[in-house]
Short mmCIF file of C-alpha atoms and ligand atoms in Angstrom, two decimals:
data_model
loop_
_atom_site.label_atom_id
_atom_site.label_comp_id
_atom_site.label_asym_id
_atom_site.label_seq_id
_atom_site.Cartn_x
_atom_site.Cartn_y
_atom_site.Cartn_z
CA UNK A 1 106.39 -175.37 -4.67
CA UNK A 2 108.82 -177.64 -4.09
CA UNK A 3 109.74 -180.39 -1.13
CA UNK A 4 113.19 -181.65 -0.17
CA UNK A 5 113.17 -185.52 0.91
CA UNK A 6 116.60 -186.93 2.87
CA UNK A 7 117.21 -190.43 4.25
CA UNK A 8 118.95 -189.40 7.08
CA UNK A 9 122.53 -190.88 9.04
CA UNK A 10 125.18 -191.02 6.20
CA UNK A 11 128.24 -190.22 6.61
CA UNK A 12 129.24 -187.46 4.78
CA UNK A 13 132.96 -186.90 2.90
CA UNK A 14 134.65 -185.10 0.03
CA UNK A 15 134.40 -181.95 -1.24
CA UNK A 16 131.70 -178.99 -1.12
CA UNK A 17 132.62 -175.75 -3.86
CA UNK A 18 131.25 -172.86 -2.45
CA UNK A 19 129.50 -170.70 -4.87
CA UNK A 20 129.31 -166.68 -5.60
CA UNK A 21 127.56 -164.49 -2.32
CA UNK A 22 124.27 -164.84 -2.74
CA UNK A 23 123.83 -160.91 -0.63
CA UNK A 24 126.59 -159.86 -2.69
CA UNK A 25 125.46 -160.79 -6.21
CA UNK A 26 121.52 -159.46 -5.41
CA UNK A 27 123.45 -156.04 -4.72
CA UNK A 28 125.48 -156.27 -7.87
CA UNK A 29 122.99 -157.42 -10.16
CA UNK A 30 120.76 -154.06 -9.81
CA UNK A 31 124.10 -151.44 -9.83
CA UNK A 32 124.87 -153.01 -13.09
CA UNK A 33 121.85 -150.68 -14.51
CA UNK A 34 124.36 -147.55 -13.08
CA UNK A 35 126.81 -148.57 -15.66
CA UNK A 36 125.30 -147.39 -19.31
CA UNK A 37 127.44 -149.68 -21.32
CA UNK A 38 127.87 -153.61 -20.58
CA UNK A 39 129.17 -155.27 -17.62
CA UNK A 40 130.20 -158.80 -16.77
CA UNK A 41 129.85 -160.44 -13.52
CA UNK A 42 131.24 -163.83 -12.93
CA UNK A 43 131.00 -166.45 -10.25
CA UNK A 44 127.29 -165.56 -9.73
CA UNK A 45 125.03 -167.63 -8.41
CA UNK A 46 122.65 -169.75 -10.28
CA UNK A 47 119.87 -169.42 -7.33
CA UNK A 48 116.14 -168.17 -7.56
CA UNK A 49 116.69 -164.51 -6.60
CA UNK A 50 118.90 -163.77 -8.99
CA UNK A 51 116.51 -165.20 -11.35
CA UNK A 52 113.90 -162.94 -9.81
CA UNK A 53 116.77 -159.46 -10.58
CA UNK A 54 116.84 -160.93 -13.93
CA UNK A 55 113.53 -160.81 -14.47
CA UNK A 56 113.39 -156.97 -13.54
CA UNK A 57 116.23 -156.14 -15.40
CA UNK A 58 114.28 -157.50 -18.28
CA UNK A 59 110.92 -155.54 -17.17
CA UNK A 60 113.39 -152.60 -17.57
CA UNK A 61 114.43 -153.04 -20.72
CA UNK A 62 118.22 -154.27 -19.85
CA UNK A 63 119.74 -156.98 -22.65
CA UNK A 64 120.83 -159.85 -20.03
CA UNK A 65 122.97 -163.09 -21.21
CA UNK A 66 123.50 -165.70 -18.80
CA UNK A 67 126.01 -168.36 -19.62
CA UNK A 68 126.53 -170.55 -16.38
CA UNK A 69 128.06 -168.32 -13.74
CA UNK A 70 128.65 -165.71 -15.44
CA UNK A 71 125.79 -162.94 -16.67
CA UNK A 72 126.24 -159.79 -18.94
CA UNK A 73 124.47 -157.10 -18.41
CA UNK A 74 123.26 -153.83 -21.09
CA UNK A 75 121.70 -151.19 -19.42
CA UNK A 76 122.04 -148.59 -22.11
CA UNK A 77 118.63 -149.02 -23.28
CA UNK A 78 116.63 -149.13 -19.92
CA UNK A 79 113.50 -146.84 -19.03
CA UNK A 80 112.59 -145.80 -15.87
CA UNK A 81 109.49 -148.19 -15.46
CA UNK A 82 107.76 -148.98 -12.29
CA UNK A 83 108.71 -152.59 -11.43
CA UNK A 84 105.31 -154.46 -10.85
CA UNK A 85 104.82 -155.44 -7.40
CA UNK A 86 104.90 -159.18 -7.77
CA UNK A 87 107.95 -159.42 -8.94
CA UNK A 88 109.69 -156.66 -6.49
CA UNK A 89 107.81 -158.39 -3.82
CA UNK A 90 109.97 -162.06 -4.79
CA UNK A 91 112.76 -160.75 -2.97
CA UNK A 92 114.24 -158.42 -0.67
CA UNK A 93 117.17 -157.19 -2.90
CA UNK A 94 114.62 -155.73 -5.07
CA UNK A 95 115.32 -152.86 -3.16
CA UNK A 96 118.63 -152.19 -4.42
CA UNK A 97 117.01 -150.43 -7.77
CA UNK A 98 115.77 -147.88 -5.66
CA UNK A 99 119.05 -146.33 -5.23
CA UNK A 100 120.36 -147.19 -8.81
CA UNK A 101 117.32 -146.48 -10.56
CA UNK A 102 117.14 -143.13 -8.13
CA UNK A 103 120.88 -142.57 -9.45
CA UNK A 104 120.49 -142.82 -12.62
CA UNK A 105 116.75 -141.47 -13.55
CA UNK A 106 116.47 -139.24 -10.46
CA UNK A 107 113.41 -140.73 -9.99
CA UNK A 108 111.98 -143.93 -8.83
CA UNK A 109 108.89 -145.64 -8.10
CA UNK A 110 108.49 -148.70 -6.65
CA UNK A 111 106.11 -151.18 -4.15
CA UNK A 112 107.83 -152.17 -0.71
CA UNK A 113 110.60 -154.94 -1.61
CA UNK A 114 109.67 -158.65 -0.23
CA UNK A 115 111.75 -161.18 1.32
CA UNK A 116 112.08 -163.55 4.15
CA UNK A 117 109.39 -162.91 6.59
CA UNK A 118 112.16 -162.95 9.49
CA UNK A 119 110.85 -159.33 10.97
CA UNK A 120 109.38 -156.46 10.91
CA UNK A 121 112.14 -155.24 8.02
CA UNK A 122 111.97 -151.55 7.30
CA UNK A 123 113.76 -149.28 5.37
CA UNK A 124 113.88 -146.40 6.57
CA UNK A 125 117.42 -145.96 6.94
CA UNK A 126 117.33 -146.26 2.82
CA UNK A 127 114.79 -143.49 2.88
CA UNK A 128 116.39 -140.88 5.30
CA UNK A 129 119.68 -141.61 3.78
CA UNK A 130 118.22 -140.78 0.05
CA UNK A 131 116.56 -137.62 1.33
CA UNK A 132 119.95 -136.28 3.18
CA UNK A 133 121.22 -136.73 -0.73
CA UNK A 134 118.71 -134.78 -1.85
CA UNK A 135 115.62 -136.37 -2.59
CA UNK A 136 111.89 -136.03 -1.83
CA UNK A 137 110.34 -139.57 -0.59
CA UNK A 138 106.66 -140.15 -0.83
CA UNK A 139 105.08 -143.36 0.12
CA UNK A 140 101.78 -144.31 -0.34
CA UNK A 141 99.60 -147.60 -0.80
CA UNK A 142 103.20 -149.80 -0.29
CA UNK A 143 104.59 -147.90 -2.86
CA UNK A 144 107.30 -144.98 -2.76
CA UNK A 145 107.76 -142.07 -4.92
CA UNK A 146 111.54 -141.37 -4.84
CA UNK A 147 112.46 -138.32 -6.78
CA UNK A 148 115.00 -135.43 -7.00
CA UNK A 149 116.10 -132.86 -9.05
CA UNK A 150 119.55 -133.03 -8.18
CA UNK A 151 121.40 -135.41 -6.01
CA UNK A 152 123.97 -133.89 -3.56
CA UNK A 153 126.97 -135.29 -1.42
CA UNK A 154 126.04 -135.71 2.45
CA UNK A 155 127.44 -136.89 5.45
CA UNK A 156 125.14 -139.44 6.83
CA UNK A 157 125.34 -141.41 9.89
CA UNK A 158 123.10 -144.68 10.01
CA UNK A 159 121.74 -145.45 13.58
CA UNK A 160 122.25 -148.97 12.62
CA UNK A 161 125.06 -150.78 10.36
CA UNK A 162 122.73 -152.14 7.80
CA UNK A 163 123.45 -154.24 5.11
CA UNK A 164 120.88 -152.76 2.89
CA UNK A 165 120.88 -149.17 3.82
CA UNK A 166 124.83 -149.18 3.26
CA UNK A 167 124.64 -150.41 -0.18
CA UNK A 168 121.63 -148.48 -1.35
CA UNK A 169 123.11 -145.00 -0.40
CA UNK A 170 126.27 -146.03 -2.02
CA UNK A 171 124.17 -147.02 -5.23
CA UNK A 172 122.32 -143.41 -4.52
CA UNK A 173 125.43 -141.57 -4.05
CA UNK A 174 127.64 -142.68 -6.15
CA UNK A 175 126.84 -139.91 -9.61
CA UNK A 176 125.80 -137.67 -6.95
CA UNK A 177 127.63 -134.30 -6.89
CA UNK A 178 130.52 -133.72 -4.83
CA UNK A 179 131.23 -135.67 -1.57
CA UNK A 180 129.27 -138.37 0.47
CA UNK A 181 130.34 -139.80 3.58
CA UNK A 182 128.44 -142.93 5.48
CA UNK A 183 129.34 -143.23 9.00
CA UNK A 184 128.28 -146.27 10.85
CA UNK A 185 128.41 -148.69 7.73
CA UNK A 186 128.03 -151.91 7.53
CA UNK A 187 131.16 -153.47 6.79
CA UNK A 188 130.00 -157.45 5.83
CA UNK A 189 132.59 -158.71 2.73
CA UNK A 190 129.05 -158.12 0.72
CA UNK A 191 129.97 -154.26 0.92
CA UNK A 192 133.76 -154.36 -0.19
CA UNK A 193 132.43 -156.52 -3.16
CA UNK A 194 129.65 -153.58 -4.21
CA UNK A 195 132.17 -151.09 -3.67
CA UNK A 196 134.75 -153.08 -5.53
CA UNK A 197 132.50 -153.18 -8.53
CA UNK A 198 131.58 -149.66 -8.52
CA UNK A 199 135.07 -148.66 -8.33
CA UNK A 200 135.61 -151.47 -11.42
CA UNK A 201 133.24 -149.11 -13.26
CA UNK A 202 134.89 -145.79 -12.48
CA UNK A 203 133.33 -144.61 -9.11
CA UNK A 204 135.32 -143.21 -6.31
CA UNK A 205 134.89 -145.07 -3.51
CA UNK A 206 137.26 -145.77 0.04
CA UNK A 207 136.75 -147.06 3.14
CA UNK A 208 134.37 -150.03 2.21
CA UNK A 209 134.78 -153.01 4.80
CA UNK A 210 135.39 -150.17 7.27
CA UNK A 211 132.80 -148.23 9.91
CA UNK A 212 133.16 -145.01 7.61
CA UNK A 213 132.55 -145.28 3.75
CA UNK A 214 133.75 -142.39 1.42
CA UNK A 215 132.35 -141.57 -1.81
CA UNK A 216 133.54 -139.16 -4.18
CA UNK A 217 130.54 -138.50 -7.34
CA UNK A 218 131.91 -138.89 -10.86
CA UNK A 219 129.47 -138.46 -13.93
CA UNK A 220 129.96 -141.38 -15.81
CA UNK A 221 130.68 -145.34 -15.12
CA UNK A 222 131.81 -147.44 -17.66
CA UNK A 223 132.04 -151.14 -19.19
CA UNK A 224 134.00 -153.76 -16.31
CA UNK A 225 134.60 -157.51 -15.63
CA UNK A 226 134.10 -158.25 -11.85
CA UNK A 227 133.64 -161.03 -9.64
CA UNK A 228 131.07 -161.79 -6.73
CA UNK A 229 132.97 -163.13 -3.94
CA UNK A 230 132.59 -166.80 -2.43
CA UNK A 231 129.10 -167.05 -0.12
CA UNK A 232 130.32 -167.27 3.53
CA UNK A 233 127.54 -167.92 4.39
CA UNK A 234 126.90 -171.31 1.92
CA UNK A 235 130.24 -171.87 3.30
CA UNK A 236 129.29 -171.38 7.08
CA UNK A 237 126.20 -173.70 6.59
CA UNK A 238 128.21 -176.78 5.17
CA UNK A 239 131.03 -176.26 7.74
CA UNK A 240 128.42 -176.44 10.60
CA UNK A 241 126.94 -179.68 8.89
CA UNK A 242 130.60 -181.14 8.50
CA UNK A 243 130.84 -180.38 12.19
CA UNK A 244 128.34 -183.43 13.11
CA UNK A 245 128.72 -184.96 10.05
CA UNK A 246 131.39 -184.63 8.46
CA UNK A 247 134.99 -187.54 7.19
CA UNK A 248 137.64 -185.21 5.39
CA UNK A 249 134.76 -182.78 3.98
CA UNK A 250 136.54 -180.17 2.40
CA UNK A 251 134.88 -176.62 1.75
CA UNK A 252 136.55 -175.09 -0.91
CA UNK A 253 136.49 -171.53 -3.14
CA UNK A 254 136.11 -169.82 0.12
CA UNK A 255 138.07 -166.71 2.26
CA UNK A 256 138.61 -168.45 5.87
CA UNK A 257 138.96 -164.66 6.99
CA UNK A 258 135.42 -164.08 6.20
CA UNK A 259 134.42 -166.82 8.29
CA UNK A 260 136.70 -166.10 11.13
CA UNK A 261 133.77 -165.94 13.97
CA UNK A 262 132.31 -169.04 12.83
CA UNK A 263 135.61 -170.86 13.20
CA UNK A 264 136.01 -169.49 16.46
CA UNK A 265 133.09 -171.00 17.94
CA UNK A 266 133.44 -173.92 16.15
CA UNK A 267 136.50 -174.48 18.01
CA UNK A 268 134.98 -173.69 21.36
CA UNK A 269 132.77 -176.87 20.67
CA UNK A 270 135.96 -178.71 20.04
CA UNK A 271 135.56 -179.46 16.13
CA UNK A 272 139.00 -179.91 14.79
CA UNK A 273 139.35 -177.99 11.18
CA UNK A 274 142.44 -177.58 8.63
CA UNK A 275 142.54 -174.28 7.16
CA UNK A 276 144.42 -173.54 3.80
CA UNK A 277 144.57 -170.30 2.04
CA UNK A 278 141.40 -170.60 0.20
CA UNK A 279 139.61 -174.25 2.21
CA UNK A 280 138.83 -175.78 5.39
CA UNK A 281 138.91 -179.25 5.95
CA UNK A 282 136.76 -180.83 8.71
CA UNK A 283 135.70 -183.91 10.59
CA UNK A 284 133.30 -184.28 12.77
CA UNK A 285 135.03 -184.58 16.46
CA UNK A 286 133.29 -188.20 19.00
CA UNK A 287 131.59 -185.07 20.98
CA UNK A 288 130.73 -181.71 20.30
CA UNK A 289 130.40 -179.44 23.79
CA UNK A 290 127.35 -176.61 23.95
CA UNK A 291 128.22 -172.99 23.67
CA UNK A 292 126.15 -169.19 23.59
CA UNK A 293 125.52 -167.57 20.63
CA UNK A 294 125.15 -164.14 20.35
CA UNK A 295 124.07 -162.81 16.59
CA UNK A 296 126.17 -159.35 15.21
CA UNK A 297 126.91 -157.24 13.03
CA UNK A 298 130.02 -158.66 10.31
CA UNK A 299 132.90 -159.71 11.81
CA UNK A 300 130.25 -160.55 14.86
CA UNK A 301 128.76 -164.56 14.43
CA UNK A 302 126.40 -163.61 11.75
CA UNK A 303 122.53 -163.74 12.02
CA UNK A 304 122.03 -165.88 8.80
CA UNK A 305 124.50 -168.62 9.89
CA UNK A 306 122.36 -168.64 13.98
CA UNK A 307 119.46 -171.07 12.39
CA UNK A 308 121.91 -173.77 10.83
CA UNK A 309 124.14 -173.48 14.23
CA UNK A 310 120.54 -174.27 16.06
CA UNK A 311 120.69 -177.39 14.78
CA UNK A 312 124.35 -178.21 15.40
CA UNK A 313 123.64 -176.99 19.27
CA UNK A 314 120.80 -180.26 19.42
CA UNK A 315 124.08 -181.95 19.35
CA UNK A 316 126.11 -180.40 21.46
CA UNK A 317 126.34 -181.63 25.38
CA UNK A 318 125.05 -179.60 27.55
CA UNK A 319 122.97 -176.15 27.60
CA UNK A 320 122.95 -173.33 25.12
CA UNK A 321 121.91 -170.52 24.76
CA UNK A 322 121.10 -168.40 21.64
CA UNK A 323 120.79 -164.35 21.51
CA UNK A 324 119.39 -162.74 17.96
CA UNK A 325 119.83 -159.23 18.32
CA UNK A 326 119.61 -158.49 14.32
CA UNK A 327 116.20 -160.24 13.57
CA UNK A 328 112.68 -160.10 15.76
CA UNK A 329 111.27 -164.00 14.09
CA UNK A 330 114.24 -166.15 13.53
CA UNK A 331 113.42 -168.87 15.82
CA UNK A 332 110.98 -170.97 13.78
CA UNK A 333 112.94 -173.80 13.00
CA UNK A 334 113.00 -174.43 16.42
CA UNK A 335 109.18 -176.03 16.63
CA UNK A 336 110.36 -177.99 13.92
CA UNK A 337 113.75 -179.19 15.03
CA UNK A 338 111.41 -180.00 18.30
CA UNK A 339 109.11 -182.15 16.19
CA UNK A 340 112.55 -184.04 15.18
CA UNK A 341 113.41 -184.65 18.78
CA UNK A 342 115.56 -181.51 19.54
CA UNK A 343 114.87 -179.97 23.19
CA UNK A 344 114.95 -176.35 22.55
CA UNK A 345 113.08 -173.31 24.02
CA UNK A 346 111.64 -170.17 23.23
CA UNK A 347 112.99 -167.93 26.36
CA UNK A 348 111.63 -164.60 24.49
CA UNK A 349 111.54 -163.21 20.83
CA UNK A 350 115.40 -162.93 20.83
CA UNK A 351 116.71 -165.69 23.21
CA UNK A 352 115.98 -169.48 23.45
CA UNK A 353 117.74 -172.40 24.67
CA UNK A 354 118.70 -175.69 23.12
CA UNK A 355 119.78 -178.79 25.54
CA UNK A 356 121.72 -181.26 24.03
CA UNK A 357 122.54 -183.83 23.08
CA UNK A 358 119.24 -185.06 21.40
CA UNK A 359 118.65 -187.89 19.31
CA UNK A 360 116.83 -186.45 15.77
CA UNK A 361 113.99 -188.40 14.21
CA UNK A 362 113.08 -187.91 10.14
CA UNK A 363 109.65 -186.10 9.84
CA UNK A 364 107.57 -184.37 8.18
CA UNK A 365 108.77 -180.58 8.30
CA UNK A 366 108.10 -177.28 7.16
CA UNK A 367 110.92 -174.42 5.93
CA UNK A 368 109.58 -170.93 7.10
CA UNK A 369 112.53 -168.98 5.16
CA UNK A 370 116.29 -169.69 3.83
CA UNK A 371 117.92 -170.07 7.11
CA UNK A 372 115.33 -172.32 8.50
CA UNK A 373 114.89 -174.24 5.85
CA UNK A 374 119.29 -174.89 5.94
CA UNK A 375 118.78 -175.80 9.36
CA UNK A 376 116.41 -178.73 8.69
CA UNK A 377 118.31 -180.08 5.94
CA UNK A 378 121.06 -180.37 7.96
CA UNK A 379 118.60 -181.82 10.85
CA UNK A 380 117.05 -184.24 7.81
CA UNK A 381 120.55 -185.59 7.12
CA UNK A 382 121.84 -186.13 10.88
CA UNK A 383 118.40 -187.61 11.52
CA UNK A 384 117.69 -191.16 11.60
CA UNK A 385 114.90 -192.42 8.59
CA UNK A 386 113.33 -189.93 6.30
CA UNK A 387 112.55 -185.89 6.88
CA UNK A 388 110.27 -184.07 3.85
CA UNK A 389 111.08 -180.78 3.90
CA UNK A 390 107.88 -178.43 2.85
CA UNK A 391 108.23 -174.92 1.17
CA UNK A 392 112.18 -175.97 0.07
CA UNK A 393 111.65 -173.15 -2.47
CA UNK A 394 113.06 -170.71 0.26
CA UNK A 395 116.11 -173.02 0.26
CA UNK A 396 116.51 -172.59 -3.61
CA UNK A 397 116.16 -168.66 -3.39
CA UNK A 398 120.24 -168.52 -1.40
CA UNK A 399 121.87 -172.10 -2.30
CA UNK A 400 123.10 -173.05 -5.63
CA UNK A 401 122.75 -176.75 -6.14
CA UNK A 402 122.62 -177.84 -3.02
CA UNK A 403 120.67 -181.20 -3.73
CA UNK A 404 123.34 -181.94 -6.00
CA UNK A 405 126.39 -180.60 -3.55
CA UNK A 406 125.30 -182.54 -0.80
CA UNK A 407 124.87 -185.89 -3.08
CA UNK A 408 128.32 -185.00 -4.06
CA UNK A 409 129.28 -186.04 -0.44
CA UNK A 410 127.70 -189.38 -0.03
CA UNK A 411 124.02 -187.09 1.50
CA UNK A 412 120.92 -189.38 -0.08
CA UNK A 413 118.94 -185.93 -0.87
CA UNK A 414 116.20 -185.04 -3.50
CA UNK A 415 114.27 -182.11 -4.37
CA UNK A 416 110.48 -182.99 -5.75
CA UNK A 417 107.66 -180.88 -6.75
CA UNK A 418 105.07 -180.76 -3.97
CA UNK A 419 101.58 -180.25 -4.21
CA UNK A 420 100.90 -178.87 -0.26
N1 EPU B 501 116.90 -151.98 9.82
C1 EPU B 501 116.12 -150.89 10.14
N2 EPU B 501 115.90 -149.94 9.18
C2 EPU B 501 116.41 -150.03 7.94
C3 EPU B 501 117.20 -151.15 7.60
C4 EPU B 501 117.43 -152.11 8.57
O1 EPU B 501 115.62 -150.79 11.25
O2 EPU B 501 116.17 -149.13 7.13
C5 EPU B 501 117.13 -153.02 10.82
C6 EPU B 501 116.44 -154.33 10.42
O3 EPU B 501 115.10 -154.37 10.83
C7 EPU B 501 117.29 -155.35 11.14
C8 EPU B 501 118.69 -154.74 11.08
O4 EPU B 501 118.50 -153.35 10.85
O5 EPU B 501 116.90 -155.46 12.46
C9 EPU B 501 119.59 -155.34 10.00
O6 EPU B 501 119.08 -155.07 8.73
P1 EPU B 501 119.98 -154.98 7.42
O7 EPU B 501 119.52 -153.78 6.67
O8 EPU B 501 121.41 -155.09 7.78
O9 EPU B 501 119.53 -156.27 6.65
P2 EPU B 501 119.08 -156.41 5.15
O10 EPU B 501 119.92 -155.58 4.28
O11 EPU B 501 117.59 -156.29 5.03
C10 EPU B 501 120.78 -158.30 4.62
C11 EPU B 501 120.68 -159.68 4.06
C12 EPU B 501 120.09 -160.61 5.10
C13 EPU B 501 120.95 -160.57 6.36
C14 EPU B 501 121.11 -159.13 6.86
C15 EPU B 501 122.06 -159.00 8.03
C16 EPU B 501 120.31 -159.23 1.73
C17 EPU B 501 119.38 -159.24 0.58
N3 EPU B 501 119.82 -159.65 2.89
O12 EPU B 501 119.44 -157.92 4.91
O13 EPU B 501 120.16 -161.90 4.55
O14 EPU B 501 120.34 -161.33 7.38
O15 EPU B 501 121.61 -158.31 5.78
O16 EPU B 501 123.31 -159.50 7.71
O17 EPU B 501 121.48 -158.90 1.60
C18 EPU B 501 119.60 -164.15 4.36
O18 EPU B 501 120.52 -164.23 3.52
O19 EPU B 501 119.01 -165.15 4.82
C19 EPU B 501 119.20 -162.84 4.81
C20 EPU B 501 118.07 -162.60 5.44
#
């Protein structure tokens, strides 16, 4: 385990490169195995989940070079192995070789995935979405027997627009034979990268990005250089800790579009930005004004980006209010950010309330998953003094480099081994 420690109430300036999609790279990673010749991704992420994909990928049998950002990937020797539980438990994306491994072996077994413990977190959208195709699901002792003799084009309509589900049935469907259509997809930037890739190989995919994905089976995907596309949400977190922050701090390799409800609210609490085709430039306005959140589904203010904003809101004047509607437990930074001198609330599971503006105080804190653990670094560096920051592993598992990033921009930040 590691521990993050920050002297607090520098200034920050300069410039921030935002790094390959964490979501989108743990999806691409496992639909490499689809492929059975060698791909190359570049612009991945050097973070701890994809080390945990490489480490399956191994298990598997896949030959895997990784040469900075970029990672090659041989599938054409891989066997159909059952993935051991501790390492499919490292991560949540571990459940992305269900539908490739179900693609390409028509049969899979594997434990329940892992991940952030930010809900309850099923999957059984994945599951009735792999039977319409075709295929018999049996689950027993937190594992699943996934198996079919034949996978067949369906029209299947998820009851929610999730992330996962949406990728894994086009991972599932896209060898299977004849036509597949997903209504109700999820449409994050994460899903026109997947489908992007697929299509790189030879797969027939339209309508990515939209409510109502397409997908035409073709028998055989070949060799392809692709890209993962810049992490909005990286982006998003450095842009809200530029907001209170932040001299000149550019954040650069990014797609504004994809952050176009974040830099609407930003601009409700009056932070002035410059955007440019592929940056945004921003300084930190004398006051920033408090505003309601309400988590949604992409292009809605996204879930992952509501813990950092908690912390911006402890700055804000005046009362507001935040509304998670995607996750049941993503309010446990708040005790913490409390401990620092925020006023915030717990109103129920999904709402709470933050007054502002609050003076923050360095302490001793503890990061409960990704998200919460971004919030309190960027509560550790707006604090006065010094804030530890326990369990920062689940800060290394979605942002490349950050210790060094954020020293980049004047941030006195270090990451130690911890022995709590
Ligand atoms: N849901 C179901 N059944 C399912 C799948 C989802 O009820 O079969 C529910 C979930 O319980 C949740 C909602 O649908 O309430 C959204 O779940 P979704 O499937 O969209 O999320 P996910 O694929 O598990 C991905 C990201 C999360 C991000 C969400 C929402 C990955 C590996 N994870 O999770 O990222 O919060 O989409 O955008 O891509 C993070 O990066 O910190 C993170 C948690």
């Amino acid at each position: 385990m590691h521990k993050i420690i920050i002297e607090g109430g520098k200034e920050l300036s300069g410039e921030i490169k935002i790094s390959g999609s964490k979501n989108s790279a743990v999806a691409l990673v496992p639909a490499a195995v689809l492929c059975d010749e060698e791909v190359t991704i570049a612009n991945v992420p050097n973070i701890s989940d994809i080390d945990a994909l490489d480490e399956i990928l191994n298990h598997l049998g896949a030959t895997v070079t990784r040469n900075d950002d970029m990672i090659k990937i041989d599938s054409s020797k891989i066997e159909n192995k059952v993935i051991p539980e501790v390492i499919s438990k490292k991560l949540r994306a571990s459940y992305y070789f269900m539908g490739a491994l179900l693609s390409k072996f028509k049969k899979v077994e594997m434990y329940f995935p892992g991940g952030c413990s930010i809900g309850a977190r099923p999957i059984n959208l994945h599951l009735k979405g792999f039977e319409a195709l075709g295929a018999k699901v049996q689950e027993k002792d937190n594992m699943f027997v996934i198996t079919a003799d034949n996978l067949r084009g369906a029209k299947i309509n998820l009851d929610f627009a999730s992330v996962g589900a949406t990728i894994n049935l086009m991972l599932a469907a896209v060898k299977a034979e004849g036509t597949t259509v997903i209504s109700n997809a999820a449409k994050e930037p994460h899903i026109v990268n997947v489908a992007t890739f697929l299509n790189n190989m030879g797969a027939k995919i339209s309508g990515a990005g939209t409510s109502e994905i397409k997908i035409v089976g073709v028998n055989h995907l070949h060799s392809c250089f692709h890209e993962v596309v810049p992490d909005y949400i990286e982006a998003g977190t450095y842009m809200i800790l530029a907001s209170i922050i932040g001299k000149k701090v550019t954040i650069s390799n990014i797609i504004p579009d994809h952050l176009e409800s974040l830099i609407s609210k930003l601009e409700d609490i009056g932070v002035p930005m410059e955007i440019g085709i592929d940056f945004i430039r921003i300084s930190a306005p004398d006051k920033l004004m408090a505003t309601n959140i309400k988590t949604q589904v992409y292009p809605g203010f996204p879930t992952d980006l509501q813990q950092p904003m908690a912390t911006l809101l402890t700055q804000a004047v005046g009362k507001s209010i935040i509304n998670e509607t995607i996750w049941e437990n993503r309010f446990l930074n708040l005790n913490e950010l409390n401990k620092m001198g925020a006023t915030t609330e717990l109103l129920s599971n999904s709402k709470a309330v933050i007054v502002g503006p609050t003076k923050l105080h360095g302490k001793k804190v503890k990061a409960t998953d990704l998200r919460a653990g971004a919030s309190l670094v960027i509560a550790g560096l707006v604090a006065d003094g010094k804030t530890t920051i326990e369990n920062a592993d689940y800060i290394l598992r979605g942002y490349e480099g950050i210790v060094d990033k954020l020293t980049n921009v004047g941030a006195k930040i270090k990451l130690e081994q911890s022995n709590e």
